[in-house]
PDB file of C-alpha atoms in Angstrom:
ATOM      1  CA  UNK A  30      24.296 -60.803  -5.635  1.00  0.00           C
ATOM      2  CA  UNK A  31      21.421 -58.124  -4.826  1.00  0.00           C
ATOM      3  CA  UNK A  32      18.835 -58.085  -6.887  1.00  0.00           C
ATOM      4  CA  UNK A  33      18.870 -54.889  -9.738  1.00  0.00           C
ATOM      5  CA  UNK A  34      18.817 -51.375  -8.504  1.00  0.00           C
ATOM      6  CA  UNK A  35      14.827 -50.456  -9.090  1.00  0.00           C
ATOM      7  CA  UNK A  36      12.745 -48.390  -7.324  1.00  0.00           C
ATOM      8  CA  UNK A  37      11.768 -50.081  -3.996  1.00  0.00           C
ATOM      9  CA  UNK A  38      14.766 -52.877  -5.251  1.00  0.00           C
ATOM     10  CA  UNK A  39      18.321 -53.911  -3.541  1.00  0.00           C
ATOM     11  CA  UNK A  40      21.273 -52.750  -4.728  1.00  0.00           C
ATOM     12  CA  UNK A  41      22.737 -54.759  -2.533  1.00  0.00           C
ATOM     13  CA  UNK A  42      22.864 -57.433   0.586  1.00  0.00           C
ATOM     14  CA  UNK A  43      20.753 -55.001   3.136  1.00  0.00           C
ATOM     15  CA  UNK A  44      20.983 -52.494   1.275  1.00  0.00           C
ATOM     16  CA  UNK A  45      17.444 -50.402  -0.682  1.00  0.00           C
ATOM     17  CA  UNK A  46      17.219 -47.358  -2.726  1.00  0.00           C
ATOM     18  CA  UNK A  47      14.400 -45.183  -0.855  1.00  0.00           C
ATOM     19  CA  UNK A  48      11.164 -44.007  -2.700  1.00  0.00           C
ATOM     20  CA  UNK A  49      11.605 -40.589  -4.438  1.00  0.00           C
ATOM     21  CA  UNK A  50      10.088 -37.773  -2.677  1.00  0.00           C
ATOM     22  CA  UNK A  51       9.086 -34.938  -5.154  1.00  0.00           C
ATOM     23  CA  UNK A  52      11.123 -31.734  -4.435  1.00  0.00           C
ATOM     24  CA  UNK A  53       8.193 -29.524  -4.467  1.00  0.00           C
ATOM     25  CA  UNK A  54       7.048 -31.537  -1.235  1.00  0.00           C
ATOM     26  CA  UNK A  55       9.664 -30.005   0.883  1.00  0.00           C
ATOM     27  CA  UNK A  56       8.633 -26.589   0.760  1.00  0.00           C
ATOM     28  CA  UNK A  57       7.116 -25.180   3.737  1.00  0.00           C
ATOM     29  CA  UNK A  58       3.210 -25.317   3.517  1.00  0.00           C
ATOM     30  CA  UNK A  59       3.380 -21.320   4.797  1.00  0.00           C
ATOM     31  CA  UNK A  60       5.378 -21.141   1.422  1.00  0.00           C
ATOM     32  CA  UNK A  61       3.160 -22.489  -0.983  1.00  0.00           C
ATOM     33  CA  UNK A  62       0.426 -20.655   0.538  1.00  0.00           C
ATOM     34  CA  UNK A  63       1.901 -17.412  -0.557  1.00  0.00           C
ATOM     35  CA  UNK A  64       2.603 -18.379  -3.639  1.00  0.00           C
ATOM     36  CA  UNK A  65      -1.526 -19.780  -3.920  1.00  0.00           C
ATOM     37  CA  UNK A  66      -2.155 -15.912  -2.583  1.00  0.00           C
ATOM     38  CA  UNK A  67       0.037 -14.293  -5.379  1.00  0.00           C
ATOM     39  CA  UNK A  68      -1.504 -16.749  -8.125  1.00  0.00           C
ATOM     40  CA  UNK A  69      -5.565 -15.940  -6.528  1.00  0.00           C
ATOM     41  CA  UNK A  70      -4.764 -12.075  -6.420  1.00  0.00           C
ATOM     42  CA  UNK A  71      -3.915 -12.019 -10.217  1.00  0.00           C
ATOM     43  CA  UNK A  72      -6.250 -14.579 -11.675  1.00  0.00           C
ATOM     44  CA  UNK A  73      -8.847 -16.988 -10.346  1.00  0.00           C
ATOM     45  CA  UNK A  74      -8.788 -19.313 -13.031  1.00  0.00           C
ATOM     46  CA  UNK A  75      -4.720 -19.853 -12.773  1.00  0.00           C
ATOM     47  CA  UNK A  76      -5.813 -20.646  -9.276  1.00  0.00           C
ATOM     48  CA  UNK A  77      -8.070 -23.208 -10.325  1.00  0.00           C
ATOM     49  CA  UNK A  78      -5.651 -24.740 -13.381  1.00  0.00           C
ATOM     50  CA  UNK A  79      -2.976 -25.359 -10.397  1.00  0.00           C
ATOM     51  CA  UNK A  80      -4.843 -27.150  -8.263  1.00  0.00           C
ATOM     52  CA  UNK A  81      -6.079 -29.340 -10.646  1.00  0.00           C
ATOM     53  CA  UNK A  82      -2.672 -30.506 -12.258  1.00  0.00           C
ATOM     54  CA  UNK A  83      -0.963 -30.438  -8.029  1.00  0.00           C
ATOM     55  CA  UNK A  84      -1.604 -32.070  -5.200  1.00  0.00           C
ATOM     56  CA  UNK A  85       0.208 -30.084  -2.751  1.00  0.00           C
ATOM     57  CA  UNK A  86      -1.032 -26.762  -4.133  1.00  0.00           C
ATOM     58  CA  UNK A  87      -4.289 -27.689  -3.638  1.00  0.00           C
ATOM     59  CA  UNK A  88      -4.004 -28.120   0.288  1.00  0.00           C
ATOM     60  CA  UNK A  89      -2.385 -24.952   0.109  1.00  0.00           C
ATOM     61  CA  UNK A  90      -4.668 -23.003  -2.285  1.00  0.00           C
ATOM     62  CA  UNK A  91      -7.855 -24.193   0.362  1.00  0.00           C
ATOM     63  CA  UNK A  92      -6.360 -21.202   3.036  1.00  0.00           C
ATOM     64  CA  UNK A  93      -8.236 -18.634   4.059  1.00  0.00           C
ATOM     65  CA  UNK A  94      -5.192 -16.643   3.445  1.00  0.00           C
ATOM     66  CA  UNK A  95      -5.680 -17.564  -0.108  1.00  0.00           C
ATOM     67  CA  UNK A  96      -9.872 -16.705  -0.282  1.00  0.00           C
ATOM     68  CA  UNK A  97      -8.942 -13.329   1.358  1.00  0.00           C
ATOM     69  CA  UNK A  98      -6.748 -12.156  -1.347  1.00  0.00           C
ATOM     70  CA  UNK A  99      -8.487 -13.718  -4.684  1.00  0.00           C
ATOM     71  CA  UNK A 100      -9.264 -11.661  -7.359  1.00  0.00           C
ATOM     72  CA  UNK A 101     -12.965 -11.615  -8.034  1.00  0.00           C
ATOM     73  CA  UNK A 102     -12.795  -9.830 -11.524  1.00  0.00           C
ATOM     74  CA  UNK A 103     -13.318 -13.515 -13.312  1.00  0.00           C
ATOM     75  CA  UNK A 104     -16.588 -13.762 -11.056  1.00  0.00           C
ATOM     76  CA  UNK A 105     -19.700 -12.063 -13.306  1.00  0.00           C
ATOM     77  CA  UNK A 106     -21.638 -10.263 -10.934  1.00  0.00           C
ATOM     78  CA  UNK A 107     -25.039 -12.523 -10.497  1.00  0.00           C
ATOM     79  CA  UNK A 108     -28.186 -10.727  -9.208  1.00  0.00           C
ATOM     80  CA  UNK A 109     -29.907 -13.902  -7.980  1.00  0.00           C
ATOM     81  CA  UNK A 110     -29.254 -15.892  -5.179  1.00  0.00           C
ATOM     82  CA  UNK A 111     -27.488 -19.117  -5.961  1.00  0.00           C
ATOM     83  CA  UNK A 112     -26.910 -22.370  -5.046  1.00  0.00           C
ATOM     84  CA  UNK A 113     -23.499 -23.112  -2.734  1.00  0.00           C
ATOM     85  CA  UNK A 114     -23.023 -26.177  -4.248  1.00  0.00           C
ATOM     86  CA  UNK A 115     -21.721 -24.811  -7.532  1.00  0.00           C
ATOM     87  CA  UNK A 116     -18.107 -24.492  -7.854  1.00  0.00           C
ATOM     88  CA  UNK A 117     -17.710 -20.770  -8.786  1.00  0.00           C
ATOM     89  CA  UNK A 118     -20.659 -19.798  -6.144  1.00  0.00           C
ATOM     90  CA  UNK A 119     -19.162 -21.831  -3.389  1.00  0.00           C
ATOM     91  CA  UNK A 120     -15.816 -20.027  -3.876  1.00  0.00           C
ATOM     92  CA  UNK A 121     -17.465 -16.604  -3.868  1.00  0.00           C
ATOM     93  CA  UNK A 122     -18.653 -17.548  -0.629  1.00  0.00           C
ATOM     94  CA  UNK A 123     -15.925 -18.754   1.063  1.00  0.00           C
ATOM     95  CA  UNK A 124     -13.686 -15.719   0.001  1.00  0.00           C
ATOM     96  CA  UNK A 125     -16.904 -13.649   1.474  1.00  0.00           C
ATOM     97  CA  UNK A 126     -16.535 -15.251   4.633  1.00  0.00           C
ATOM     98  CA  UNK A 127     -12.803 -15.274   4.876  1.00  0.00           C
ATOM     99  CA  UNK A 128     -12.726 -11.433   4.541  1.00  0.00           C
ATOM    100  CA  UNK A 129     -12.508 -10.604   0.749  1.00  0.00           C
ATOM    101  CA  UNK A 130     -13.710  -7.071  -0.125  1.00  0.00           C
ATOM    102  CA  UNK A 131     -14.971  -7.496  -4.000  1.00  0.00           C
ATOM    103  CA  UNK A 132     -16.319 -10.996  -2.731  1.00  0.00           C
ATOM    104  CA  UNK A 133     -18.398  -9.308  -0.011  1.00  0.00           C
ATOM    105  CA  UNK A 134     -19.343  -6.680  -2.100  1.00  0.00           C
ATOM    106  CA  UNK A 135     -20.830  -9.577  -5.243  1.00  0.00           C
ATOM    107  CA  UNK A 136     -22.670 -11.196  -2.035  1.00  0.00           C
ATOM    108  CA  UNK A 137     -24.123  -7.774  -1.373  1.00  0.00           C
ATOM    109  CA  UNK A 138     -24.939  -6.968  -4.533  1.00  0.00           C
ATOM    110  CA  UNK A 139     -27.485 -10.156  -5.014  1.00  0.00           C
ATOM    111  CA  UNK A 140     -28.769  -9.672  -1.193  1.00  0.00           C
ATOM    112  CA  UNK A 141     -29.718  -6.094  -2.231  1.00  0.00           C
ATOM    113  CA  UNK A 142     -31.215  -7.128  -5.152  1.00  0.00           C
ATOM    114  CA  UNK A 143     -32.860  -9.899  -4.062  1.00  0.00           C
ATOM    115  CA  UNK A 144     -34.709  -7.180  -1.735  1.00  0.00           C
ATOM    116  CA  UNK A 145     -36.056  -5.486  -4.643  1.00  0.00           C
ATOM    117  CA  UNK A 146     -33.263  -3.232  -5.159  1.00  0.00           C
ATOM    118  CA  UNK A 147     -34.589  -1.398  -1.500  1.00  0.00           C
ATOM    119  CA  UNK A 148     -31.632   0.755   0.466  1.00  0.00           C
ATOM    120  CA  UNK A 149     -32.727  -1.660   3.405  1.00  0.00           C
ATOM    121  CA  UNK A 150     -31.139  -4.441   1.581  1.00  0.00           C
ATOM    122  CA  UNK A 151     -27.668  -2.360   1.877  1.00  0.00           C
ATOM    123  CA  UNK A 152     -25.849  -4.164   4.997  1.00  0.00           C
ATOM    124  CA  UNK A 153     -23.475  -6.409   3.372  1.00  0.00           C
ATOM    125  CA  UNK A 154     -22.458  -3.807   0.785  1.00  0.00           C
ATOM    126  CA  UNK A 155     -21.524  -1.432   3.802  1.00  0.00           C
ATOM    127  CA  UNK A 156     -19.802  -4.827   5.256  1.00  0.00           C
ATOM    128  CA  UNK A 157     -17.993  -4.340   1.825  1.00  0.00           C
ATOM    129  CA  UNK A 158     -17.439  -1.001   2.669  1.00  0.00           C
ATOM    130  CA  UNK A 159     -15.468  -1.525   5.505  1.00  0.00           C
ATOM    131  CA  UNK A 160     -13.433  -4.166   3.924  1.00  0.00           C
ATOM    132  CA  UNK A 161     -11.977  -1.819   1.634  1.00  0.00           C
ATOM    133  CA  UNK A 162     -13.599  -2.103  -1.690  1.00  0.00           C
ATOM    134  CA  UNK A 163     -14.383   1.009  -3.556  1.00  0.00           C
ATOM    135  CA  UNK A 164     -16.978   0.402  -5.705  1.00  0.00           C
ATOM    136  CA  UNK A 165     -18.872  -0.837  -2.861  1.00  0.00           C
ATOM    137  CA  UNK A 166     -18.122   2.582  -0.954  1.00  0.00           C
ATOM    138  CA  UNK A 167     -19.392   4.420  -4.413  1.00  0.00           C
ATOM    139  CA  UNK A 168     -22.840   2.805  -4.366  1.00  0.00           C
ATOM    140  CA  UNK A 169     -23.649   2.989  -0.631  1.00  0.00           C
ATOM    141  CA  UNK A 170     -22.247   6.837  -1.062  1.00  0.00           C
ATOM    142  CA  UNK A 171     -24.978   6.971  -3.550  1.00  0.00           C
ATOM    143  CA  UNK A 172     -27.400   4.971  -1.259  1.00  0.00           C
ATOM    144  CA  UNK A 173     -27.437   6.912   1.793  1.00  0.00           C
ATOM    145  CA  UNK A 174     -27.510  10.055   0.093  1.00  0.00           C
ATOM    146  CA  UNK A 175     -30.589   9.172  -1.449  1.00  0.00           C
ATOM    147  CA  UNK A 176     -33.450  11.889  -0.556  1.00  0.00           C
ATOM    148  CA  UNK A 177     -35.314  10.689   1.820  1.00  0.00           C
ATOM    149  CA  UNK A 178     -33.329   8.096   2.650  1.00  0.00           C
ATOM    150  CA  UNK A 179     -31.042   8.273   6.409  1.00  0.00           C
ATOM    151  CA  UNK A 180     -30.595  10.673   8.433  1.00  0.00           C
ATOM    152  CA  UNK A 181     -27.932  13.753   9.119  1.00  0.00           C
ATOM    153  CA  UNK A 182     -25.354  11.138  10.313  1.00  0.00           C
ATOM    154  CA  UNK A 183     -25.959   8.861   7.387  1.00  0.00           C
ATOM    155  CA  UNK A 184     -25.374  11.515   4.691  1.00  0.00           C
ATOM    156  CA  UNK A 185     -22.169  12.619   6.264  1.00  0.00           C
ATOM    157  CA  UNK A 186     -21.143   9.194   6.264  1.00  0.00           C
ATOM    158  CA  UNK A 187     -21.989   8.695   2.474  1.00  0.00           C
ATOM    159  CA  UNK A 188     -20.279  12.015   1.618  1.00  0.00           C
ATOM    160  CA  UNK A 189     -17.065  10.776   3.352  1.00  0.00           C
ATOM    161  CA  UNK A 190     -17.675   7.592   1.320  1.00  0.00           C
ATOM    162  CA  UNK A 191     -17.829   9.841  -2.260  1.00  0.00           C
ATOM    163  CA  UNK A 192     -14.690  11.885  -0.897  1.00  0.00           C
ATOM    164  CA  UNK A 193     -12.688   8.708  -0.322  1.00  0.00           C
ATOM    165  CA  UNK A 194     -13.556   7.325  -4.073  1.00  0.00           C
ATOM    166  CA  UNK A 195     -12.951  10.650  -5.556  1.00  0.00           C
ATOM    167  CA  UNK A 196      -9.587  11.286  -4.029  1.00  0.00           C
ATOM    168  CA  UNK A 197      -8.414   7.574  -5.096  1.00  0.00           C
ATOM    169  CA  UNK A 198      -9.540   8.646  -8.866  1.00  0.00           C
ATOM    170  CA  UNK A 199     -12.324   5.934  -8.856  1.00  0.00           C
ATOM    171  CA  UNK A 200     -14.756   7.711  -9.909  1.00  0.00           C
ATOM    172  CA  UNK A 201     -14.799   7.279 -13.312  1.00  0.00           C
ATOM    173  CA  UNK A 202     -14.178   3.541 -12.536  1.00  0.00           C
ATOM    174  CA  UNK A 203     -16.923   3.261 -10.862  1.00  0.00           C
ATOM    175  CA  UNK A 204     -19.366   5.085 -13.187  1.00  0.00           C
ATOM    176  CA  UNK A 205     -18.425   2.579 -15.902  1.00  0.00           C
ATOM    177  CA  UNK A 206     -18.734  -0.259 -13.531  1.00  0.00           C
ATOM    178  CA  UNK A 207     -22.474   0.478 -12.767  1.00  0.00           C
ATOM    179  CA  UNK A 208     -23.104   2.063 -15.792  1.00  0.00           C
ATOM    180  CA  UNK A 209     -22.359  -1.754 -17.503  1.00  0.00           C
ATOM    181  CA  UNK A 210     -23.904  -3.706 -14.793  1.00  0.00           C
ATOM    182  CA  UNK A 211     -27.409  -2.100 -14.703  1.00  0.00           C
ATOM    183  CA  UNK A 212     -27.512  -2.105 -18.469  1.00  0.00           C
ATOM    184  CA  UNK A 213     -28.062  -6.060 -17.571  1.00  0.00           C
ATOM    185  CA  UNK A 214     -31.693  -6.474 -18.515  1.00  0.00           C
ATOM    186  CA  UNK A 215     -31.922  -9.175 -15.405  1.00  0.00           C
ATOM    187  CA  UNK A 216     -31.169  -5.972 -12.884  1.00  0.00           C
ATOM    188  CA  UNK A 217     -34.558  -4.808 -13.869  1.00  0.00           C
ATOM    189  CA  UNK A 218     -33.081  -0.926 -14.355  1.00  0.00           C
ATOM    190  CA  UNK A 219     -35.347   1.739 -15.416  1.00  0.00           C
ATOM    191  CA  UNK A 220     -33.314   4.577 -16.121  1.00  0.00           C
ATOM    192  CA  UNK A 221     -33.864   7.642 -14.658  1.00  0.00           C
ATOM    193  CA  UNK A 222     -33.418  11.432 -15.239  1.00  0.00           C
ATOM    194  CA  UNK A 223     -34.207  13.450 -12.387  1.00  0.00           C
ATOM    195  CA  UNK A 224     -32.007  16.964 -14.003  1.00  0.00           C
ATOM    196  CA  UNK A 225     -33.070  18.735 -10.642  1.00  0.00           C
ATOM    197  CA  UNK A 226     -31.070  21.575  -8.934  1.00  0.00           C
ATOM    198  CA  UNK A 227     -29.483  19.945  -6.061  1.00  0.00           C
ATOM    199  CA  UNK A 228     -29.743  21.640  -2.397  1.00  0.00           C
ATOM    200  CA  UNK A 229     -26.106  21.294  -0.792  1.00  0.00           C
ATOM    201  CA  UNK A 230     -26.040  20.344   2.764  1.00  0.00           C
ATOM    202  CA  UNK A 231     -23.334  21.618   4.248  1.00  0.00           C
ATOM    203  CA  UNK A 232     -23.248  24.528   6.213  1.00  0.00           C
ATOM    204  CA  UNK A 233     -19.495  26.009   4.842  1.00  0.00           C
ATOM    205  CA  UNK A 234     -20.766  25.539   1.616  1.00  0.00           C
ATOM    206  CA  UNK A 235     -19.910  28.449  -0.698  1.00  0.00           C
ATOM    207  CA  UNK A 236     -22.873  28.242  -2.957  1.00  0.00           C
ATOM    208  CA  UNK A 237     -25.352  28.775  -0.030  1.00  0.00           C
ATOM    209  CA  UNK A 238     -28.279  26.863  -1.359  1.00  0.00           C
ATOM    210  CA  UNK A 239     -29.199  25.865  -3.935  1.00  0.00           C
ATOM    211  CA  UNK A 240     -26.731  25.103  -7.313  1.00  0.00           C
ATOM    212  CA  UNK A 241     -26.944  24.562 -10.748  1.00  0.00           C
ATOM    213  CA  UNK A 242     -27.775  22.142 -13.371  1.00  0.00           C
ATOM    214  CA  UNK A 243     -26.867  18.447 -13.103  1.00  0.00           C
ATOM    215  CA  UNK A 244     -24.505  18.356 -15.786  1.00  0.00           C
ATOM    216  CA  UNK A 245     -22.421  21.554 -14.761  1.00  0.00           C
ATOM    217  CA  UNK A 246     -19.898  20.365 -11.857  1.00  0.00           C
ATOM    218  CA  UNK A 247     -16.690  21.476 -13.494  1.00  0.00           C
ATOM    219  CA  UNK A 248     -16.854  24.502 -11.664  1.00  0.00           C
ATOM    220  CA  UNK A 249     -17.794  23.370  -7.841  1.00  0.00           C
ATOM    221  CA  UNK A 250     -15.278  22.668  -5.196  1.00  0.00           C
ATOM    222  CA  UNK A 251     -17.485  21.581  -2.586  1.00  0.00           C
ATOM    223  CA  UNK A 252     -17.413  17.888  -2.028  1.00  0.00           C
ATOM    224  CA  UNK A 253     -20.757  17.700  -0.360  1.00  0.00           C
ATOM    225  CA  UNK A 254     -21.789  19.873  -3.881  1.00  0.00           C
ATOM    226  CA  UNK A 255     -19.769  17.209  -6.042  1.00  0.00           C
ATOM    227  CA  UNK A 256     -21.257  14.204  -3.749  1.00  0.00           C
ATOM    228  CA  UNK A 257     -24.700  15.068  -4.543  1.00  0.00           C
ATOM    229  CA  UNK A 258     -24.332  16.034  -7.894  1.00  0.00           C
ATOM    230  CA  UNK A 259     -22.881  11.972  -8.718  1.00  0.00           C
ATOM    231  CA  UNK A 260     -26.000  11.055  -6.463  1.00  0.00           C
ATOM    232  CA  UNK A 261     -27.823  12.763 -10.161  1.00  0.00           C
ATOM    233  CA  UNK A 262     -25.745  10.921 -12.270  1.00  0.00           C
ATOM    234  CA  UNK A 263     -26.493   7.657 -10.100  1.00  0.00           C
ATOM    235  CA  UNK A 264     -29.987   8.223 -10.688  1.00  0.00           C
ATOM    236  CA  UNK A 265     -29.415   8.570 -14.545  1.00  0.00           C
ATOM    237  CA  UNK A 266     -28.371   4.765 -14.216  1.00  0.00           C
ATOM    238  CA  UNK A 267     -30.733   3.534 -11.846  1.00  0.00           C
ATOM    239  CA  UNK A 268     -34.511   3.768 -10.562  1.00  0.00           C
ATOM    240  CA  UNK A 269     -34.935   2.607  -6.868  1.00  0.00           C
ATOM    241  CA  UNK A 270     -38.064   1.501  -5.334  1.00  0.00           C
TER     242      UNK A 270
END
């Protein structure tokens, strides 16, 4: 008689029971990454619990598919560089470099602040521009349309920028998103309350000049007028150099 059934055992003369193979194995590794994508794109730190407690979600959740897509609101926004080698800085990094919008736009963020808060120190947040994430488009609106700051070309750009965030209803988003992050005494912020009539530049402007006070838009329809108006409210929150 065979020895008794067992894992690895014989049932039977010649005959073995084969090793188990986990179910979860035989899914397609283009199917588990989609499902790493949907986890990343809703939360980070589910991400991070499921590749601890699974092996083959971990190959999986290690796609640049997966970086692209994470959501980055778990991430605080740091103004300092920091080190690669730390687990939530080396994932910002590679979700950066695999494409990620709000990733690019938290690399920006401590580039341009690592310049001393100087517009120079704006070409990663216009990389995060172009990837798509809004409030990224909001501050380099604000940016560029900075007096003195650019040229013709530039501040049409910007005011495209402002249009785009205004007619997604972001706006408000975004002022609370700045408004909170350069209230963090580390940003250095001194605010700032310019309350100056602002000079529209556009030529099919119906004001023709110069408009009101800072705090009376409800009235304008111009988006170049309603641009540099939030350039105003901008200031409010932050002093550049």
């Amino acid at each position: 008689m065979g020895k008794k059934a067992g894992y690895g055992r014989m049932k039977g003369k010649g005959k073995g029971v084969p090793p188990r193979i986990c179910p979860l194995t035989l899914l397609p590794r283009e199917i588990w990454k989609r499902i790493a994508a949907r986890v990343a794109s809703a939360s980070i730190q589910d991400l991070f619990n499921m590749q601890a407690t699974c092996k083959v979600f971990l190959d999986a959740a290690r796609s640049s598919a997966v970086y692209k897509v994470a959501s980055m609101a778990e991430l605080p926004v740091v103004f300092g560089y920091a080190l690669e080698d730390r687990p939530e800085d080396g994932f910002l990094y590679r979700s950066a470099r695999a494409g990620n919008p709000a990733a690019i736009f938290r690399v920006g963020i401590r580039e341009f602040c690592w310049m001393g808060r100087h517009v120079a120190g704006v070409g990663t947040l216009l990389e995060a521009t172009d990837a798509g994430d809004v409030q990224a488009r909001y501050m380099c609106a604000m940016l560029l349309l900075t007096p003195g700051v650019g040229d013709e070309a530039d501040a049409g750009r910007a005011v495209e920028m402002y249009a785009n965030v205004l007619a997604a209803g972001k706006i408000e988003l975004c002022r609370d998103f700045f408004e909170q992050l350069f209230a963090n005494p580390l940003i250095g912020v001194h605010p700032s309350y310019p309350g100056k009539p602002v000079v529209c530049r556009s030529s099919v402007c119906p004001t023709h000049g110069t408009m009101g006070a800072a705090n009376d838009s409800s009235s304008v329809s111009c988006v170049h007028c309603l641009a540099e108006f939030e350039v105003l409210h901008f200031f409010s929150l932050f002093t550049f150099r």
